[in-house]
Amino acid sequence: MIRKLIEEPHSIWTEGEGQYSEIVLSSRVRLARNLAQFPFPLMQTEASANAVLERLDKVFANSKELKLYRMSEIPELERQALVEKHLISPEHVQKPENKGIIVNREGSISIMVNEEDHLRIQCFASGLELETLLAQADKIDDEIEKEVNYAYDEQYGYLTCCPTNLGTGMRVSVMMHLPGLVLTNQAGVIFSQLSKLGIAVRGLFGEGTDAHGNLFQISNQITLGQDEKEIIENISSVAKKLVSQEQAARNYLLNNAGPQVEDKARRAYGILTNAKLISSQEALGLISDLRLGKALGVINELDLKTINELYLLCQPGYLQVLAKGHLDPQARDIKRAEIIKEKLAKF
Amino acid sequence: MIRKLIEEPHSIWTEGEGQYSEIVLSSRVRLARNLAQFPFPLMQTEASANAVLERLDKVFANSKELKLYRMSEIPELERQALVEKHLISPEHVQKPENKGIIVNREGSISIMVNEEDHLRIQCFASGLELETLLAQADKIDDEIEKEVNYAYDEQYGYLTCCPTNLGTGMRVSVMMHLPGLVLTNQAGVIFSQLSKLGIAVRGLFGEGTDAHGNLFQISNQITLGQDEKEIIENISSVAKKLVSQEQAARNYLLNNAGPQVEDKARRAYGILTNAKLISSQEALGLISDLRLGKALGVINELDLKTINELYLLCQPGYLQVLAKGHLDPQARDIKRAEIIKEKLAKF
């Protein structure tokens, strides 16, 4: 099942569906949980880490939907592809020993085992869909809790390895495409205001990564002192505000620099359908131009889903999964150019 | 006749024929002559300039091949297009009053009247063809001389306005495409060596213009002290030497940076067939990439003639002739992108 999930050329965040899908690629709700009777991952021995994996394997043994895999059974390139599909964090693949992933067939649920906490329950949806995701994550959380005792404190709530996750243990994030705010030079100011409001803005692969392709992840920094619903409402309203600011910026661009915006999108199409070599960073920028052109109606040949899938296709790990082996950087740039061309040749 | 010559989408230098046509676009032999009984152009009054035009009109009145036009009867944009077709010099259009052009239907002969000298007899051919051109220019020169007396001095030879043209009055030039020498950083050194040998290297439109699109004009600076044949042999051997250096540079690129060269050519094709806006400078650079790709066999869809014609099509004057009127810079960039796309759509 996981091999199929790794190999298929799409992910929840590439579907191009759900609310505000022209701007919001996907939503995620993540709950951090720890089992009371085991040492926290920071203090784990190999034996205690394994015990956690075995305990959870038992919990999901009879599940028809969710299945546990040990990270060590997944080849390196495929682990990298799981990061690129946003199913696990980059940290989760760096030391795969005694780590696990529990996923469903669709990749809409992914639980990391022995990452920073014993459990990181993640639910994903295309577009802005936080309320639905919260209900879904709560349900999984309740089902797990029937079988295990969570580390929980009456005063602090759910106990986590890092104090920034204490309380609800919940982090909510929304992945947005904001080329309008970047092109009109508003992104910097808006993001620094958000930061003062306890909202983190990160790049495509979370903490410490660049916002290539004008993709940004918006998430709550505070997990304590607000209940789940408040956090959801807060992030949801911030996301909606960003959607309207981005929409205004796009309209401004269309009205004041229509030919330039069309030119940018058309050139991106021309380069992506012709280049012989292309780096991941350049490709992400061009896909962003294409996506903006599609949203503004100056590129009509492509659908949103295809454009979103290009973001995934050009990632180094996924690329090497397709190539069925390691590629040196130039070979990657050639392969990337080939598969992008192949994908776009259908139009 | 001249309107047809102006409007047709090609010129002698775009034909892509003749010797070394992958590197040499065209050759030109130009003879500077003055009529003995009239003041030289520098000293001309309107009346004496007109008298020269009338005298020459009479000389060519019965010619089936050559016909005289006054520059003032040619609209401004069309005069500009004549410059871009390399039939007249940029100086010849700046003050069109009392100036003329005598041309044949094919645009392979163009005589400027009242430019710096009374007559600038020019013969053009595609590829490297200097000997043929010299014979052709000599023949025209002899025929004119049957009807008029040239200003000639036994010691100095043909008298010209500028002493740098004294003697033979002959300037020979070869237009070459030298992207290999530019990309391998050899162009600067080679051109400065040529300069020491009395060879001038100039851009697309002669003296003081930039070498956009990696097009260079190689010509003799010395007209005195060498006879016509020596000048021709000298320029011809310099051109052949440059051809072999350029060929070596191209082979080096193909062997050492094959994918990069192909990438460059393919991207140029992608941008030229998709851009909504394109400046003349950018277009010339991309056409150069395409032309190199064609020569190296990494672009096979296009023929050399089509690529050469793109160099002409993207010129501002010719563009506005096609648009049948003045265009502001943005409208020119849009029109340029349109006609390039249209031209390439045939492939």
XYZ file of C-alpha atoms in Angstrom:
694
model
C 0.000 0.000 0.000
C 2.693 2.503 0.970
C 4.663 1.857 -2.231
C 1.603 2.744 -4.280
C 1.091 5.846 -2.148
C 4.724 6.827 -2.719
C 4.715 6.194 -6.444
C 1.463 7.752 -7.526
C 2.092 11.156 -9.131
C -0.140 13.149 -6.798
C -0.788 13.908 -3.172
C -3.621 15.430 -1.124
C -2.044 18.879 -1.519
C -1.932 18.604 -5.321
C -5.634 17.804 -5.824
C -6.683 21.393 -6.511
C -10.014 20.927 -4.762
C -11.759 22.300 -1.669
C -12.361 25.871 -0.555
C -10.228 28.651 -2.129
C -8.272 26.042 -4.070
C -6.798 28.684 -6.387
C -4.881 30.069 -3.420
C -5.020 27.410 -0.691
C -3.400 24.139 -1.735
C -4.065 22.232 1.455
C -4.860 22.235 5.163
C -3.396 20.110 7.890
C -4.291 19.457 11.541
C -1.611 17.794 13.622
C -1.915 16.491 17.182
C 1.174 15.697 19.278
C 0.640 12.852 21.735
C 2.809 10.684 23.968
C 2.150 7.375 25.647
C 2.230 7.671 29.444
C 4.100 4.488 30.209
C 7.053 4.951 27.807
C 10.000 7.374 27.944
C 9.556 10.333 25.579
C 11.507 10.085 22.277
C 14.233 12.467 23.523
C 15.030 9.907 26.280
C 14.344 6.753 24.247
C 16.606 3.728 24.091
C 16.340 1.471 21.067
C 14.353 -0.972 23.175
C 11.847 1.581 24.442
C 11.414 3.063 20.954
C 10.735 -0.404 19.612
C 8.269 -1.030 22.396
C 6.308 2.057 21.285
C 6.263 0.817 17.688
C 5.106 -2.616 18.788
C 2.447 -1.160 21.037
C 1.059 0.913 18.158
C 1.321 -1.927 15.691
C -1.014 -3.812 18.003
C -3.401 -0.822 18.220
C -3.734 -0.718 14.422
C -3.449 -4.451 13.778
C -7.145 -4.767 13.014
C -7.614 -1.416 11.292
C -8.820 -1.701 7.713
C -7.841 1.874 6.977
C -4.548 2.521 8.746
C -1.371 0.500 8.614
C 1.988 0.932 10.358
C 5.314 0.817 8.461
C 8.756 1.038 9.987
C 10.784 3.788 8.343
C 13.753 1.409 8.112
C 11.803 -0.858 5.739
C 11.268 2.020 3.307
C 14.207 2.716 0.942
C 15.930 6.088 1.320
C 14.627 7.699 -1.892
C 11.081 6.649 -1.079
C 11.361 8.108 2.423
C 12.413 11.361 0.767
C 9.373 11.151 -1.512
C 7.152 10.816 1.587
C 8.600 14.126 2.822
C 7.914 15.712 -0.543
C 4.354 14.451 -0.400
C 4.165 16.196 2.999
C 3.265 12.956 4.759
C 6.246 13.082 7.103
C 8.678 15.753 8.280
C 12.251 16.081 6.965
C 13.428 15.262 10.525
C 11.576 11.959 10.405
C 13.788 10.588 7.622
C 17.149 11.762 8.886
C 17.438 8.962 11.448
C 14.905 6.386 10.332
C 15.856 3.812 12.995
C 12.960 2.962 15.310
C 10.663 5.420 13.636
C 7.387 4.594 11.970
C 4.565 5.912 9.861
C 0.913 4.916 10.047
C -0.970 5.895 6.893
C -4.174 5.321 5.018
C -4.461 4.471 1.337
C -5.337 8.011 0.239
C -2.547 9.678 2.197
C -5.109 11.892 3.939
C -4.046 10.524 7.332
C -0.433 10.088 8.364
C 0.732 9.416 11.900
C 4.448 9.759 12.565
C 5.677 7.433 15.317
C 8.728 8.364 17.424
C 9.281 11.674 15.720
C 9.695 14.458 18.330
C 6.748 12.895 20.191
C 5.531 9.303 20.237
C 2.656 10.236 17.980
C 2.116 13.022 15.537
C -1.409 12.465 14.223
C -1.810 14.367 10.951
C -4.913 14.829 8.813
C -4.751 16.498 5.415
C -7.283 17.968 3.019
C -7.154 19.842 -0.241
C -8.180 23.523 0.026
C -9.142 25.282 3.265
C -10.925 22.611 5.338
C -9.827 22.957 8.942
C -13.103 22.145 10.776
C -13.514 18.829 8.955
C -9.897 17.948 9.665
C -10.253 18.731 13.370
C -13.239 16.370 13.636
C -11.307 13.691 11.782
C -8.160 14.061 13.913
C -10.264 14.036 17.112
C -11.900 10.805 16.042
C -8.549 9.084 15.391
C -7.225 10.516 18.656
C -10.212 9.084 20.578
C -9.826 5.682 18.977
C -6.156 5.496 19.881
C -6.924 6.681 23.400
C -9.276 3.734 23.879
C -6.215 1.482 23.647
C -3.428 3.514 25.272
C -2.903 5.983 28.096
C -1.739 9.400 26.908
C 0.677 11.488 28.958
C -1.710 14.179 30.180
C -1.649 16.744 32.969
C -4.768 18.413 34.400
C -3.062 21.819 34.396
C -0.911 21.678 31.229
C -2.994 19.370 29.057
C -1.208 16.946 26.716
C 2.461 16.641 27.597
C 4.917 16.953 24.729
C 8.668 16.834 24.307
C 8.927 20.469 23.342
C 7.067 22.947 25.584
C 5.862 24.849 22.494
C 3.513 21.947 21.792
C 2.093 21.630 25.319
C -1.643 21.924 25.992
C -3.732 20.999 22.999
C -0.644 19.576 21.301
C -2.304 20.869 18.173
C -0.683 22.590 15.239
C -2.812 23.689 12.356
C -1.312 24.701 9.061
C -2.484 25.915 5.707
C -0.345 25.782 2.565
C -0.946 28.797 0.369
C 0.258 30.024 -3.021
C 0.880 33.755 -2.658
C 2.615 35.045 -5.808
C 0.460 38.183 -5.867
C 1.660 39.293 -2.431
C 5.259 38.554 -3.439
C 5.083 40.344 -6.825
C 3.454 43.418 -5.270
C 6.091 43.428 -2.497
C 3.549 43.038 0.290
C 4.571 39.595 1.531
C 7.362 40.771 3.855
C 5.220 43.287 5.733
C 2.205 40.993 6.006
C 4.269 38.041 7.235
C 6.016 40.115 9.898
C 2.616 41.307 11.156
C 1.426 37.680 11.313
C 4.488 36.733 13.294
C 3.530 39.319 15.959
C 0.118 37.645 16.166
C 1.688 34.254 16.932
C 1.348 32.965 13.389
C 4.372 31.292 11.829
C 5.012 31.570 8.082
C 7.300 28.921 6.607
C 8.411 27.545 3.261
C 7.258 24.495 1.387
C 8.759 21.919 3.733
C 8.146 23.599 7.077
C 10.537 25.114 9.570
C 13.767 26.543 8.187
C 12.942 25.970 4.502
C 12.674 28.579 1.779
C 9.447 29.605 0.176
C 10.355 28.377 -3.308
C 7.570 28.619 -5.813
C 5.782 31.241 -3.689
C 4.334 28.471 -1.510
C 3.949 29.346 2.148
C 2.784 27.403 5.193
C 0.816 29.403 7.730
C 0.521 27.841 11.201
C -0.183 28.600 14.852
C 2.800 29.011 17.158
C 0.724 28.806 20.349
C -0.773 25.520 21.509
C -1.432 26.406 25.144
C -4.167 28.687 26.511
C -6.489 28.348 23.531
C -8.778 25.428 22.889
C -8.778 23.527 19.615
C -11.763 25.406 18.195
C -10.194 28.781 18.930
C -6.963 27.786 17.214
C -8.875 26.544 14.159
C -10.982 29.715 14.002
C -7.916 31.886 14.363
C -5.917 30.170 11.583
C -8.982 29.924 9.416
C -9.667 33.646 9.678
C -6.004 34.497 9.035
C -6.058 32.238 5.960
C -9.248 33.869 4.682
C -7.764 37.304 5.198
C -4.653 36.246 3.234
C -6.873 34.822 0.502
C -8.595 38.186 0.092
C -5.291 40.103 0.167
C -3.807 37.740 -2.415
C -6.922 38.058 -4.561
C -6.689 41.857 -4.399
C -2.999 41.722 -5.355
C -3.794 39.427 -8.308
C -6.520 41.769 -9.519
C -4.149 44.683 -9.194
C -1.561 42.849 -11.298
C -4.107 41.886 -13.936
C -5.370 45.465 -14.214
C -2.003 47.178 -14.101
C 0.393 44.717 -15.687
C -1.807 42.342 -17.669
C 0.586 41.759 -20.586
C 3.534 41.286 -18.205
C 1.636 38.707 -16.122
C 0.563 36.857 -19.250
C 4.115 37.051 -20.594
C 5.485 35.588 -17.344
C 3.038 32.680 -17.436
C 3.526 31.993 -21.167
C 7.316 32.063 -20.860
C 7.110 29.677 -17.911
C 5.069 27.355 -20.115
C 7.563 27.761 -22.966
C 10.562 26.965 -20.783
C 8.901 24.066 -18.956
C 7.848 22.458 -22.245
C 11.255 22.909 -23.890
C 14.143 22.986 -21.420
C 16.642 20.149 -21.529
C 17.914 20.826 -17.985
C 16.040 22.388 -15.097
C 16.873 22.807 -11.410
C 14.231 22.216 -8.774
C 14.432 25.829 -7.619
C 13.926 27.244 -11.124
C 11.123 24.780 -11.836
C 9.253 25.785 -8.657
C 9.433 29.439 -9.689
C 8.152 28.691 -13.198
C 5.337 26.485 -11.881
C 4.340 29.384 -9.654
C 4.179 31.671 -12.713
C 2.056 29.082 -14.518
C -0.260 28.707 -11.522
C -0.750 32.461 -11.261
C -1.429 32.622 -15.013
C -4.041 29.881 -14.667
C -5.742 31.672 -11.756
C -5.821 34.922 -13.738
C -7.227 33.245 -16.830
C -4.240 33.974 -19.081
C -3.297 30.274 -19.293
C -6.276 28.077 -19.978
C -4.741 24.936 -21.403
C -3.872 23.451 -18.013
C -5.970 22.506 -15.011
C -5.023 23.388 -11.450
C -4.465 19.745 -10.503
C -1.856 19.276 -13.252
C -0.018 22.427 -12.227
C -0.026 21.386 -8.536
C 1.296 17.966 -9.506
C 4.243 19.625 -11.248
C 5.302 21.023 -7.852
C 5.560 17.437 -6.633
C 7.042 15.917 -9.806
C 10.049 18.214 -9.776
C 11.158 17.308 -6.238
C 14.507 15.467 -6.102
C 13.305 12.449 -4.097
C 10.163 11.796 -6.089
C 12.158 12.273 -9.289
C 14.603 9.562 -8.271
C 11.756 7.255 -7.294
C 10.498 7.684 -10.865
C 13.996 7.090 -12.223
C 14.255 4.020 -9.942
C 17.658 4.984 -8.597
C 20.115 7.661 -7.520
C 20.852 10.393 -10.051
C 23.659 12.935 -9.943
C 22.573 16.594 -9.968
C 22.890 17.038 -13.765
C 21.040 13.781 -14.437
C 18.314 14.985 -12.039
C 18.032 18.260 -13.935
C 17.674 16.330 -17.208
C 15.144 13.868 -15.762
C 13.158 16.712 -14.182
C 12.969 18.515 -17.529
C 11.854 15.269 -19.201
C 9.035 14.418 -16.830
C 7.737 17.979 -16.761
C 7.653 17.974 -20.581
C 5.934 14.598 -20.611
C 3.306 15.811 -18.147
C 2.619 18.975 -20.120
C 2.649 17.194 -23.488
C -0.868 15.965 -22.739
C -2.224 19.462 -23.241
C 9.592 48.000 -56.677
C 11.213 49.463 -53.573
C 8.042 48.986 -51.514
C 8.060 45.294 -52.329
C 11.748 45.132 -51.454
C 11.026 46.828 -48.131
C 8.041 44.695 -47.226
C 9.223 41.222 -48.118
C 10.228 39.324 -44.976
C 13.773 38.550 -46.049
C 16.968 40.127 -47.267
C 20.169 38.969 -48.950
C 21.784 38.441 -45.541
C 18.956 36.203 -44.316
C 19.088 33.703 -47.197
C 21.296 31.204 -45.411
C 23.111 30.267 -48.622
C 26.618 30.548 -50.009
C 29.956 29.501 -48.537
C 30.154 28.855 -44.758
C 26.526 29.916 -44.386
C 26.305 28.415 -40.891
C 28.743 31.058 -39.704
C 28.874 33.722 -42.445
C 25.519 35.409 -43.032
C 26.623 37.709 -45.818
C 29.397 39.535 -47.631
C 29.460 43.068 -48.942
C 31.778 45.037 -51.246
C 31.347 48.791 -51.153
C 33.017 51.355 -53.432
C 33.089 55.050 -52.537
C 33.013 57.343 -55.591
C 32.487 61.045 -56.234
C 31.578 62.908 -59.387
C 34.364 65.250 -60.473
C 32.228 68.196 -61.520
C 30.080 68.510 -58.335
C 31.001 69.666 -54.813
C 31.505 66.738 -52.419
C 28.514 66.030 -50.095
C 30.210 67.764 -47.131
C 30.161 71.008 -49.160
C 26.856 70.482 -50.941
C 24.083 73.027 -51.239
C 20.575 71.784 -51.813
C 20.924 72.696 -55.482
C 24.188 70.866 -56.028
C 22.926 67.804 -54.142
C 19.859 67.792 -56.337
C 22.009 68.140 -59.411
C 23.866 64.953 -58.425
C 20.563 63.110 -57.980
C 19.332 64.336 -61.345
C 22.581 63.414 -63.031
C 22.382 59.868 -61.666
C 18.697 59.571 -62.434
C 19.657 60.188 -66.045
C 22.455 57.590 -65.876
C 20.011 54.903 -64.705
C 16.974 56.097 -66.650
C 17.249 53.256 -69.140
C 18.454 50.576 -66.736
C 16.148 47.586 -66.467
C 17.777 46.433 -63.280
C 18.545 49.519 -61.228
C 16.234 52.359 -60.288
C 16.802 55.552 -58.279
C 14.509 56.625 -55.420
C 14.767 59.820 -53.428
C 14.937 59.078 -49.709
C 12.368 61.815 -49.082
C 9.733 59.873 -51.041
C 10.154 56.865 -48.744
C 8.182 57.067 -45.456
C 10.243 57.183 -42.261
C 9.482 53.643 -41.022
C 10.299 52.190 -44.420
C 13.605 54.052 -44.499
C 14.353 52.460 -41.126
C 13.484 49.051 -42.567
C 16.002 49.670 -45.392
C 18.674 50.169 -42.723
C 17.614 46.956 -41.016
C 17.847 45.142 -44.325
C 21.398 46.511 -44.514
C 20.674 48.266 -47.832
C 21.569 51.714 -46.506
C 23.518 53.078 -43.545
C 21.844 54.508 -40.401
C 23.406 57.889 -41.358
C 21.621 57.821 -44.699
C 18.182 58.055 -43.085
C 18.911 60.666 -40.458
C 18.741 63.559 -42.915
C 16.917 62.133 -45.908
C 16.780 65.417 -47.824
C 18.575 65.281 -51.181
C 19.694 61.745 -50.603
C 18.879 58.798 -52.798
C 19.089 55.069 -53.178
C 19.551 53.105 -56.404
C 18.557 49.467 -55.972
C 17.759 46.335 -57.901
C 14.733 44.130 -57.342
C 16.586 41.486 -55.301
C 18.287 43.978 -53.002
C 21.663 42.516 -53.968
C 22.817 45.919 -55.295
C 22.230 49.169 -53.454
C 23.911 52.462 -54.309
C 23.559 55.244 -51.755
C 23.567 58.695 -53.333
C 24.804 61.734 -51.388
C 25.704 59.778 -48.305
C 29.248 60.652 -47.159
C 30.292 60.444 -50.812
C 28.255 61.005 -53.960
C 28.115 57.298 -54.554
C 28.451 54.324 -52.309
C 28.130 51.324 -54.638
C 27.266 48.263 -52.567
C 26.951 44.648 -53.686
C 25.692 41.963 -51.317
C 25.708 38.179 -51.298
C 24.704 35.478 -48.886
C 27.631 33.557 -47.346
C 31.310 34.302 -47.996
C 31.450 35.447 -51.648
C 33.871 38.340 -51.922
C 35.467 37.619 -55.312
C 32.096 37.463 -57.085
C 31.015 40.673 -55.398
C 34.175 42.493 -56.438
C 33.588 41.538 -60.063
C 29.981 42.680 -59.804
C 30.863 45.995 -58.158
C 33.599 46.639 -60.728
C 31.123 46.074 -63.532
C 28.615 48.574 -62.112
C 31.448 50.992 -61.419
C 32.631 50.751 -65.050
C 29.137 51.290 -66.399
C 28.621 54.401 -64.304
C 32.057 55.659 -65.299
C 31.022 55.513 -68.969
C 28.515 58.255 -68.196
C 30.244 60.410 -65.555
C 33.698 61.601 -64.602
C 34.860 60.333 -61.219
C 37.019 62.468 -58.936
C 40.321 60.621 -59.289
C 43.930 61.441 -58.565
C 46.863 59.627 -60.154
C 48.699 59.506 -56.815
C 45.848 58.997 -54.307
C 43.382 57.079 -56.441
C 39.667 57.707 -55.979
C 39.056 60.852 -53.959
C 36.639 60.561 -51.086
C 35.242 62.872 -48.425
C 36.963 61.051 -45.608
C 40.678 60.269 -46.096
C 40.147 56.765 -44.620
C 38.360 55.857 -47.846
C 40.954 57.259 -50.228
C 42.646 55.073 -52.822
C 40.546 52.107 -53.809
C 37.555 53.631 -52.022
C 36.727 50.047 -51.254
C 35.441 48.632 -48.026
C 34.756 44.935 -47.790
C 32.766 43.465 -44.961
C 31.575 40.083 -43.836
C 28.747 39.551 -41.356
C 29.415 36.608 -39.110
C 27.587 34.793 -36.329
C 30.163 34.007 -33.653
C 28.364 32.673 -30.558
C 31.035 29.994 -30.009
C 33.815 32.569 -29.674
C 31.625 34.620 -27.307
C 30.547 31.664 -25.131
C 34.114 30.402 -24.818
C 35.307 33.934 -23.944
C 37.683 34.151 -26.906
C 35.943 36.938 -28.829
C 37.563 39.837 -26.957
C 41.142 38.651 -27.462
C 40.627 37.680 -31.103
C 38.929 40.966 -31.984
C 41.658 43.044 -30.382
C 44.265 41.109 -32.406
C 42.260 41.788 -35.588
C 42.149 45.465 -34.763
C 45.969 45.555 -34.697
C 45.940 44.038 -38.203
C 43.763 46.855 -39.539
C 40.553 44.856 -39.373
C 37.514 46.525 -37.808
C 34.954 44.462 -35.882
C 31.547 46.061 -35.488
C 28.001 45.199 -34.435
C 24.977 44.383 -36.526
C 24.458 47.880 -37.951
C 28.053 48.941 -38.435
C 30.127 51.574 -36.713
C 29.255 52.276 -33.084
C 26.550 49.639 -32.760
C 26.509 46.731 -30.314
C 26.968 43.150 -31.348
C 23.507 41.995 -30.322
C 22.713 38.429 -31.217
C 26.435 37.601 -31.513
C 26.458 39.070 -35.031
C 29.674 40.823 -35.999
C 30.797 42.711 -39.083
C 34.429 42.257 -40.028
C 35.835 44.857 -42.445
C 39.052 46.426 -43.702
C 40.088 49.752 -42.194
C 42.713 50.473 -44.853
C 41.726 51.457 -48.393
C 45.016 52.975 -49.523
C 48.226 51.146 -50.413
C 46.598 47.843 -51.191
C 44.825 47.002 -54.419
C 41.296 45.618 -54.517
C 42.398 42.020 -54.898
C 44.746 42.255 -51.915
C 42.002 43.701 -49.729
C 39.591 40.949 -50.787
C 42.187 38.239 -50.160
C 43.048 39.679 -46.798
C 39.437 39.897 -45.537
C 38.621 36.561 -47.059
C 41.487 34.856 -45.254
C 40.595 36.581 -41.966
C 36.983 35.439 -42.369
C 38.077 31.859 -43.094
C 40.332 31.877 -40.055
C 37.418 33.104 -37.923
C 35.182 30.412 -39.390
C 37.624 27.728 -38.309
C 38.062 29.259 -34.839
C 34.286 29.506 -34.438
C 33.884 25.928 -35.624
C 36.465 24.738 -33.095
C 34.707 26.656 -30.321
C 31.359 25.112 -31.319
C 32.847 21.624 -31.283
C 34.369 22.311 -27.898
C 30.974 23.397 -26.559
C 29.213 20.377 -28.016
C 31.774 17.988 -26.514
C 32.056 19.662 -23.139
C 28.665 21.206 -22.508
C 26.306 19.364 -24.866
C 23.242 19.320 -22.589
C 23.754 22.990 -21.674
C 23.988 24.036 -25.336
C 20.891 22.024 -26.181
C 19.114 23.469 -23.142
C 19.999 27.004 -24.244
C 18.658 26.425 -27.763
C 15.504 24.638 -26.582
C 14.715 27.344 -24.030
C 15.199 30.001 -26.697
C 12.691 28.121 -28.837
C 10.306 27.808 -25.874
C 10.457 31.504 -25.070
C 10.239 32.664 -28.691
C 7.189 30.481 -29.319
C 5.419 31.529 -26.120
C 6.371 35.010 -24.916
C 3.702 37.690 -24.966
C 6.249 40.536 -24.878
C 9.802 40.548 -26.146
C 12.386 43.291 -26.563
C 14.549 43.438 -29.664
C 17.703 42.926 -27.614
C 16.368 39.813 -25.865
C 15.016 38.429 -29.138
C 18.390 38.820 -30.881
C 20.063 36.888 -28.060
C 17.502 34.076 -28.233
C 17.712 33.881 -32.032
C 21.463 33.523 -31.642
C 20.929 30.589 -29.239
C 18.554 29.018 -31.729
C 20.987 29.518 -34.616
C 23.814 27.900 -32.651
C 21.509 25.006 -31.718
C 20.640 24.518 -35.389
C 24.313 24.552 -36.426
C 25.144 21.988 -33.723
C 22.257 19.738 -34.689
C 20.389 20.017 -31.389
C 17.507 21.919 -33.026
C 16.384 20.324 -36.252
C 12.875 21.663 -36.701
C 13.982 24.976 -38.215
C 16.000 25.840 -41.293
C 18.785 28.403 -41.305
C 16.835 30.777 -43.555
C 13.923 30.952 -41.115
C 16.231 31.629 -38.187
C 18.070 34.365 -40.120
C 14.751 35.948 -41.055
C 13.858 36.180 -37.369
C 16.842 38.522 -36.918
C 15.215 40.840 -39.449
C 11.614 40.397 -38.296
C 12.337 41.547 -34.779
C 13.868 44.886 -35.812
C 11.818 47.914 -34.702
C 11.497 49.549 -38.138
C 10.555 46.430 -40.043
C 8.122 45.544 -37.249
C 6.339 48.862 -37.651
C 6.253 48.452 -41.422
C 4.425 45.168 -40.793
C 2.125 46.880 -38.280
C 1.568 49.679 -40.844
C 2.196 52.453 -38.344
C 4.059 53.756 -35.297
C 3.941 51.579 -32.186
C 4.947 52.561 -28.664
C 7.672 50.399 -27.087
C 5.262 48.036 -25.279
C 3.128 47.602 -28.407
C 6.329 46.856 -30.345
C 7.302 44.195 -27.798
C 3.852 42.611 -28.162
C 3.909 42.779 -31.980
C 7.445 41.375 -32.072
C 6.390 38.416 -29.910
C 3.368 37.854 -32.176
C 5.217 37.806 -35.463
C 7.997 35.609 -34.127
C 5.378 33.129 -32.880
C 3.577 33.240 -36.211
C 6.808 32.590 -38.096
C 7.749 29.660 -35.863
C 4.226 28.208 -35.824
C 4.884 26.810 -39.308
C 7.249 24.250 -37.804
